[in-house]
Amino acid sequence: MSVLRLFLLFLLVLLQVTLLDRLPLLGVPSAPLLAVVVVWTWTRGPAGGIGAAVGAGLLLDLSSSAPPGVHALALLAAAAVAAAAARHLTPRAPWVALTAAAAAAAYTLSLALSGLLLGWARPLPGLVLGLSLGAAAGAALIAPLALPVLGRMAGSDRLRV
Amino acid sequence: LRRSRVSPARSFALVACALLAMLFVFQTPLMTAPAASMRGLMAPPEQLATSLWGGLGQGLSVFGDISSLRARNRSLAAQNQALQAQIAGLQAQGAENHNLRSALNFERSFGGAMVAAQVIAESAAGLDSSLTIDRGSSSGVAPGMVVVTGGGLVGIVSAAAVASAQVQTLADPRLRVNAYTATSQLNGTVSGGPGALLMSVIPSPGVVARAGEAVLTSGVGGEFPRGIMVGRVVSFASRPAAILESARLAWANHVTQISVVLVLTSSPGR
């Protein structure tokens, strides 16, 4: 991952923790990073997705009280879902939105499993479901918007939105 | 990955294993200080970004005021603009005064030493909930210190760098606070979550907590001083012969609306 791309991710993390997390969408904190990682994985392949997920996740971990690795692992799960979807689906907005929603569920589930593994608390199924649905809705809205921008940056000529 | 023979699935699995290993390494006490130092590196850009959004917000609000005034009455635009700006300034000062006054009242009634800090970042993307403040070990802030606003308890300092600190808020499910209901005098433990706070209550025969009743820290365990406002009872579930009863609480603070906090660097009871 180039320095410029890493810097862009850094700016996005800053935007999320200093502004967007304070403007919750429908009562659920927005997760634009999640949508960006999904689209990034789709446009740049698994290697790019892993780099974006780990880079953004570790930066997010440093901005939270969570142990380093928790958000990186969750974003990696989201990137894995996106990589699997990208192998079988064309990069059209509806598919990307659906993939982002599925990736959001994987992201939230990974956070809940990390919490369980580290002995924070037993996540309530209703709470995890609520967070998953909120994150899925947010990511599904943002991902199709990010697709043309990141697609252009990736120089992919096969994107049709 | 495209050029190597390692399949994408294997790459994801390998990186996940590495991250899991890192996660467990950072759970060890030895890594607490390095983790706090690394978090401290994020504080200056976060502070800069927070200031930038504040400036941008002010700029946008002034722009909005001017355009609406022009549309209404061109001849009085300048005068209206000045008045709007003055009102906005007074409102901002009024809100700030209210926050500072409640913080000052808390400081006077509390009696211990404290440090005021500004919230420069917030993380509430997952199940954890934390704030980053612009005061750290150089201001006497250390892990374990209690963080409040004039309204009540915010949480506890989980890590402190030189010029910043992480605050684990009451909305984080990992935090437990021993508390009691002010009128019915029921004791219990409050735990957080992105929804309402939950209080596990030790039953007392014939005693129930009423909706709207204040819940305060009990001081049991010594982690939180006694008498800090936690929230108010929303509902109370009483079951016959239950080992523990439960109450849903409305938190005295809301994590997205906290801008200034007080860190209790020493309490009168200690």
Coordinates of N, CA and C in Angstrom, one line a residue, chain B residues 13-153:
Chain B
A13 N -6.5 -16.0 6.4 CA -6.4 -16.8 7.6 C -5.1 -16.5 8.3
L14 N -4.0 -16.3 7.5 CA -2.7 -16.0 8.1 C -2.7 -14.7 8.8
V15 N -3.3 -13.7 8.2 CA -3.3 -12.3 8.8 C -4.2 -12.3 10.0
A16 N -5.3 -13.1 9.9 CA -6.2 -13.1 11.1 C -5.5 -13.8 12.3
C17 N -4.7 -14.8 12.0 CA -3.9 -15.5 13.1 C -2.9 -14.5 13.7
A18 N -2.3 -13.7 12.8 CA -1.3 -12.8 13.3 C -2.0 -11.7 14.2
L19 N -3.1 -11.3 13.7 CA -3.9 -10.2 14.5 C -4.3 -10.8 15.9
L20 N -4.8 -12.1 15.8 CA -5.2 -12.7 17.1 C -4.1 -12.8 18.1
A21 N -2.9 -13.2 17.5 CA -1.7 -13.3 18.4 C -1.4 -12.0 19.0
M22 N -1.5 -10.9 18.1 CA -1.2 -9.5 18.6 C -2.2 -9.1 19.7
L23 N -3.4 -9.5 19.5 CA -4.5 -9.2 20.4 C -4.2 -9.7 21.8
F24 N -3.7 -11.0 21.8 CA -3.4 -11.6 23.1 C -2.1 -11.1 23.7
V25 N -1.2 -10.7 22.9 CA 0.1 -10.2 23.4 C -0.2 -8.8 24.1
F26 N -1.1 -8.0 23.5 CA -1.4 -6.7 24.0 C -2.3 -6.8 25.3
Q27 N -2.8 -8.0 25.6 CA -3.6 -8.2 26.8 C -2.6 -8.3 28.0
T28 N -1.3 -8.6 27.8 CA -0.4 -8.8 28.9 C -0.1 -7.4 29.5
P29 N 0.2 -7.4 30.9 CA 0.5 -6.2 31.5 C 1.7 -5.5 31.0
L30 N 2.7 -6.3 30.5 CA 3.9 -5.7 29.9 C 3.6 -4.7 28.8
M31 N 2.6 -5.0 28.0 CA 2.3 -4.2 26.8 C 1.4 -3.0 27.1
T32 N 1.0 -2.8 28.4 CA 0.1 -1.6 28.7 C 0.7 -0.3 28.4
A33 N 2.0 -0.1 28.8 CA 2.7 1.2 28.6 C 2.9 1.4 27.1
P34 N 3.5 0.4 26.3 CA 3.7 0.7 24.9 C 2.3 1.0 24.2
A35 N 1.3 0.3 24.6 CA 0.0 0.6 23.9 C -0.5 2.0 24.2
A36 N -0.3 2.4 25.5 CA -0.7 3.8 25.8 C 0.1 4.8 25.0
S37 N 1.4 4.6 24.9 CA 2.3 5.5 24.1 C 1.8 5.6 22.7
M38 N 1.5 4.4 22.1 CA 1.1 4.4 20.7 C -0.2 5.2 20.5
R39 N -1.1 5.0 21.5 CA -2.4 5.8 21.4 C -2.2 7.3 21.5
G40 N -1.1 7.6 22.3 CA -0.8 9.0 22.5 C -0.4 9.7 21.1
L41 N 0.1 8.9 20.2 CA 0.5 9.4 18.9 C -0.7 9.9 18.1
M42 N -1.8 9.3 18.4 CA -3.1 9.7 17.6 C -3.7 11.0 18.2
A43 N -3.3 11.4 19.4 CA -4.0 12.5 20.0 C -3.8 13.8 19.3
P44 N -2.5 14.2 18.9 CA -2.4 15.5 18.2 C -3.2 15.6 16.9
P45 N -3.2 14.6 16.0 CA -4.0 14.8 14.8 C -5.5 14.8 15.1
E46 N -5.9 14.1 16.2 CA -7.3 14.1 16.6 C -7.7 15.5 17.1
Q47 N -6.8 16.1 17.9 CA -7.1 17.4 18.4 C -7.2 18.4 17.3
L48 N -6.3 18.3 16.3 CA -6.3 19.2 15.2 C -7.6 19.0 14.4
A49 N -8.0 17.8 14.1 CA -9.2 17.5 13.4 C -10.4 18.1 14.1
T50 N -10.5 17.9 15.4 CA -11.6 18.4 16.2 C -11.7 19.9 16.1
S51 N -10.6 20.6 16.2 CA -10.5 22.1 16.1 C -11.0 22.5 14.7
L52 N -10.6 21.7 13.7 CA -10.9 22.0 12.3 C -12.4 21.9 12.1
W53 N -13.0 20.8 12.6 CA -14.5 20.7 12.4 C -15.2 21.8 13.1
G54 N -14.7 22.2 14.3 CA -15.3 23.3 15.1 C -15.3 24.6 14.3
G55 N -14.2 24.9 13.7 CA -14.0 26.1 12.8 C -14.9 26.0 11.6
L56 N -14.9 24.8 11.0 CA -15.8 24.7 9.8 C -17.3 24.8 10.1
G57 N -17.7 24.3 11.2 CA -19.1 24.4 11.7 C -19.5 25.8 11.9
Q58 N -18.5 26.6 12.5 CA -18.8 28.0 12.8 C -18.9 28.8 11.4
G59 N -18.0 28.4 10.5 CA -18.0 29.1 9.2 C -19.3 28.8 8.5
L60 N -19.7 27.5 8.5 CA -20.9 27.2 7.8 C -22.2 27.8 8.4
S61 N -22.2 27.9 9.7 CA -23.4 28.5 10.3 C -23.5 30.0 10.0
V62 N -22.4 30.7 10.0 CA -22.4 32.1 9.6 C -22.8 32.3 8.2
F63 N -22.3 31.4 7.3 CA -22.7 31.4 5.8 C -24.2 31.2 5.7
G64 N -24.8 30.2 6.5 CA -26.2 30.0 6.4 C -27.0 31.1 6.9
D65 N -26.5 31.8 8.0 CA -27.3 32.9 8.5 C -27.3 34.0 7.5
I66 N -26.2 34.3 6.8 CA -26.1 35.4 5.8 C -27.1 35.1 4.7
S67 N -27.1 33.9 4.1 CA -28.0 33.6 3.0 C -29.5 33.7 3.3
S68 N -29.8 33.3 4.5 CA -31.2 33.4 4.9 C -31.7 34.8 5.1
L69 N -30.8 35.6 5.7 CA -31.1 37.0 5.9 C -31.2 37.8 4.6
R70 N -30.4 37.5 3.6 CA -30.5 38.1 2.3 C -31.8 37.8 1.7
A71 N -32.2 36.6 1.7 CA -33.5 36.2 1.1 C -34.7 36.9 1.8
R72 N -34.6 37.1 3.0 CA -35.7 37.7 3.7 C -35.8 39.2 3.5
N73 N -34.7 39.9 3.7 CA -34.7 41.3 3.6 C -33.3 41.8 3.3
R74 N -33.2 42.3 2.0 CA -31.8 42.7 1.5 C -31.4 44.0 2.2
S75 N -32.3 44.9 2.5 CA -32.0 46.2 3.1 C -31.5 46.0 4.5
L76 N -32.0 45.0 5.2 CA -31.6 44.8 6.6 C -30.5 43.7 6.8
A77 N -29.9 43.3 5.7 CA -29.0 42.2 5.7 C -27.8 42.4 6.7
A78 N -27.2 43.5 6.6 CA -26.0 43.7 7.4 C -26.4 43.8 8.9
Q79 N -27.5 44.5 9.2 CA -27.9 44.6 10.6 C -28.3 43.2 11.1
N80 N -29.1 42.5 10.3 CA -29.6 41.2 10.8 C -28.4 40.2 11.0
Q81 N -27.4 40.3 10.1 CA -26.3 39.5 10.2 C -25.5 39.7 11.5
A82 N -25.4 41.0 11.8 CA -24.7 41.3 13.1 C -25.5 40.7 14.2
L83 N -26.8 40.9 14.2 CA -27.6 40.5 15.3 C -27.6 38.9 15.4
Q84 N -27.7 38.3 14.2 CA -27.6 36.8 14.3 C -26.3 36.3 14.8
A85 N -25.2 36.9 14.4 CA -23.9 36.5 14.9 C -23.8 36.7 16.4
Q86 N -24.4 37.9 16.8 CA -24.4 38.2 18.3 C -25.2 37.1 19.1
I87 N -26.4 36.8 18.5 CA -27.2 35.8 19.2 C -26.5 34.5 19.3
A88 N -26.0 34.1 18.1 CA -25.3 32.8 18.1 C -24.1 32.8 19.1
G89 N -23.4 33.9 19.1 CA -22.3 33.9 20.1 C -22.8 33.8 21.5
L90 N -23.9 34.6 21.8 CA -24.5 34.5 23.2 C -25.0 33.1 23.5
Q91 N -25.7 32.5 22.5 CA -26.2 31.2 22.8 C -25.0 30.2 23.1
A92 N -24.0 30.3 22.3 CA -22.8 29.4 22.5 C -22.2 29.7 23.8
Q93 N -22.1 31.0 24.2 CA -21.6 31.3 25.5 C -22.5 30.8 26.6
G94 N -23.8 30.9 26.4 CA -24.8 30.5 27.4 C -24.6 29.0 27.6
A95 N -24.6 28.2 26.5 CA -24.4 26.7 26.6 C -23.1 26.4 27.3
E96 N -22.1 27.1 26.9 CA -20.8 26.8 27.6 C -20.8 27.2 29.0
N97 N -21.4 28.4 29.4 CA -21.6 28.8 30.8 C -22.3 27.7 31.6
H98 N -23.4 27.2 31.0 CA -24.2 26.2 31.7 C -23.3 24.9 32.0
N99 N -22.6 24.5 31.0 CA -21.7 23.3 31.2 C -20.6 23.6 32.2
L100 N -20.0 24.8 32.1 CA -18.9 25.1 33.0 C -19.5 25.3 34.5
R101 N -20.7 25.9 34.5 CA -21.3 26.1 35.9 C -21.6 24.8 36.5
S102 N -22.2 23.9 35.7 CA -22.5 22.6 36.3 C -21.2 21.8 36.7
A103 N -20.2 22.0 35.9 CA -18.9 21.4 36.2 C -18.3 22.0 37.5
L104 N -18.5 23.4 37.6 CA -17.9 24.1 38.8 C -18.7 23.7 40.0
N105 N -20.0 23.5 39.9 CA -20.9 23.1 41.0 C -20.4 21.7 41.5
F106 N -20.1 20.8 40.5 CA -19.7 19.5 40.9 C -18.4 19.6 41.6
E107 N -17.4 20.4 41.1 CA -16.1 20.5 41.7 C -16.2 21.0 43.1
R108 N -17.1 22.0 43.4 CA -17.3 22.6 44.7 C -17.9 21.5 45.7
S109 N -18.9 20.8 45.2 CA -19.6 19.8 46.1 C -18.7 18.6 46.3
F110 N -17.9 18.3 45.3 CA -17.1 17.0 45.4 C -15.9 17.2 46.3
G111 N -15.2 18.3 46.2 CA -14.2 18.6 47.2 C -12.8 18.0 46.9
G112 N -12.7 17.1 45.9 CA -11.4 16.5 45.5 C -10.7 17.3 44.4
A113 N -9.5 16.9 44.1 CA -8.8 17.6 43.0 C -9.2 17.0 41.6
M114 N -9.3 17.9 40.6 CA -9.7 17.4 39.3 C -9.1 18.2 38.2
V115 N -9.1 17.6 37.0 CA -8.5 18.3 35.9 C -9.6 18.3 34.8
A116 N -9.8 19.5 34.2 CA -10.8 19.6 33.1 C -10.1 19.3 31.8
A117 N -10.9 18.6 31.0 CA -10.3 18.1 29.7 C -11.3 18.2 28.6
Q118 N -10.8 18.4 27.4 CA -11.8 18.5 26.2 C -11.7 17.1 25.5
V119 N -12.9 16.7 25.0 CA -13.0 15.5 24.3 C -12.6 15.7 22.9
I120 N -11.6 15.0 22.4 CA -11.0 15.3 21.0 C -11.4 14.1 20.1
A121 N -11.8 13.0 20.6 CA -12.2 11.9 19.7 C -13.1 11.0 20.4
E122 N -13.9 10.2 19.6 CA -14.8 9.3 20.2 C -14.8 8.0 19.4
S123 N -14.9 6.9 20.0 CA -15.0 5.6 19.3 C -16.2 4.9 19.8
A124 N -17.2 4.7 18.9 CA -18.4 4.0 19.3 C -18.8 3.1 18.2
A125 N -17.8 2.7 17.4 CA -18.2 2.0 16.1 C -18.6 0.5 16.4
G126 N -18.1 0.0 17.6 CA -18.4 -1.4 17.9 C -19.2 -1.5 19.2
L127 N -18.8 -2.6 19.9 CA -19.4 -2.8 21.2 C -18.8 -2.0 22.3
D128 N -17.5 -1.6 22.0 CA -16.8 -0.7 23.0 C -17.2 0.7 22.8
S129 N -17.0 1.5 23.8 CA -17.3 2.9 23.7 C -16.3 3.7 24.5
S130 N -15.5 4.6 23.8 CA -14.5 5.3 24.5 C -14.4 6.7 24.0
L131 N -13.8 7.6 24.8 CA -13.5 8.9 24.4 C -12.0 9.2 24.5
T132 N -11.5 10.1 23.7 CA -10.1 10.5 23.9 C -10.1 11.9 24.3
I133 N -9.4 12.2 25.4 CA -9.4 13.6 26.0 C -8.0 14.2 25.8
D134 N -7.9 15.5 25.9 CA -6.7 16.2 25.6 C -5.8 16.4 26.8
R135 N -6.0 15.7 27.8 CA -5.1 15.7 29.0 C -4.6 14.3 29.3
G136 N -3.3 14.3 29.7 CA -2.6 13.0 29.9 C -1.8 13.0 31.2
S137 N -0.8 12.2 31.2 CA 0.0 12.0 32.4 C 0.7 13.3 32.8
S138 N 1.0 14.2 31.8 CA 1.7 15.5 32.1 C 0.7 16.3 33.0
S139 N -0.6 16.1 32.9 CA -1.5 16.9 33.7 C -2.0 16.1 34.9
G140 N -1.3 15.0 35.2 CA -1.7 14.2 36.4 C -2.7 13.1 36.1
V141 N -3.1 12.9 34.9 CA -4.1 11.9 34.6 C -3.5 10.5 34.5
A142 N -4.1 9.6 35.1 CA -3.5 8.2 35.2 C -4.6 7.2 35.0
P143 N -4.3 6.0 34.5 CA -5.3 4.9 34.4 C -6.0 4.7 35.7
G144 N -7.3 4.4 35.6 CA -8.1 4.1 36.9 C -8.8 5.3 37.4
M145 N -8.4 6.5 37.0 CA -9.1 7.7 37.5 C -10.5 7.9 37.0
V146 N -11.4 8.4 37.8 CA -12.8 8.5 37.4 C -13.0 9.8 36.6
V147 N -13.9 9.7 35.6 CA -14.2 10.8 34.7 C -15.7 11.2 34.8
V148 N -16.0 12.4 35.0 CA -17.3 12.9 35.2 C -17.6 14.1 34.4
T149 N -18.9 14.5 34.3 CA -19.3 15.8 33.8 C -20.1 16.4 34.9
G150 N -20.6 17.6 34.7 CA -21.5 18.2 35.7 C -22.7 17.4 35.9
G151 N -23.1 16.7 34.8 CA -24.3 15.8 34.9 C -24.1 14.5 35.7
G152 N -22.9 14.0 35.6 CA -22.7 12.7 36.3 C -21.6 11.9 35.8
L153 N -21.6 10.7 36.1 CA -20.4 9.8 35.8 C -20.3 9.6 34.3

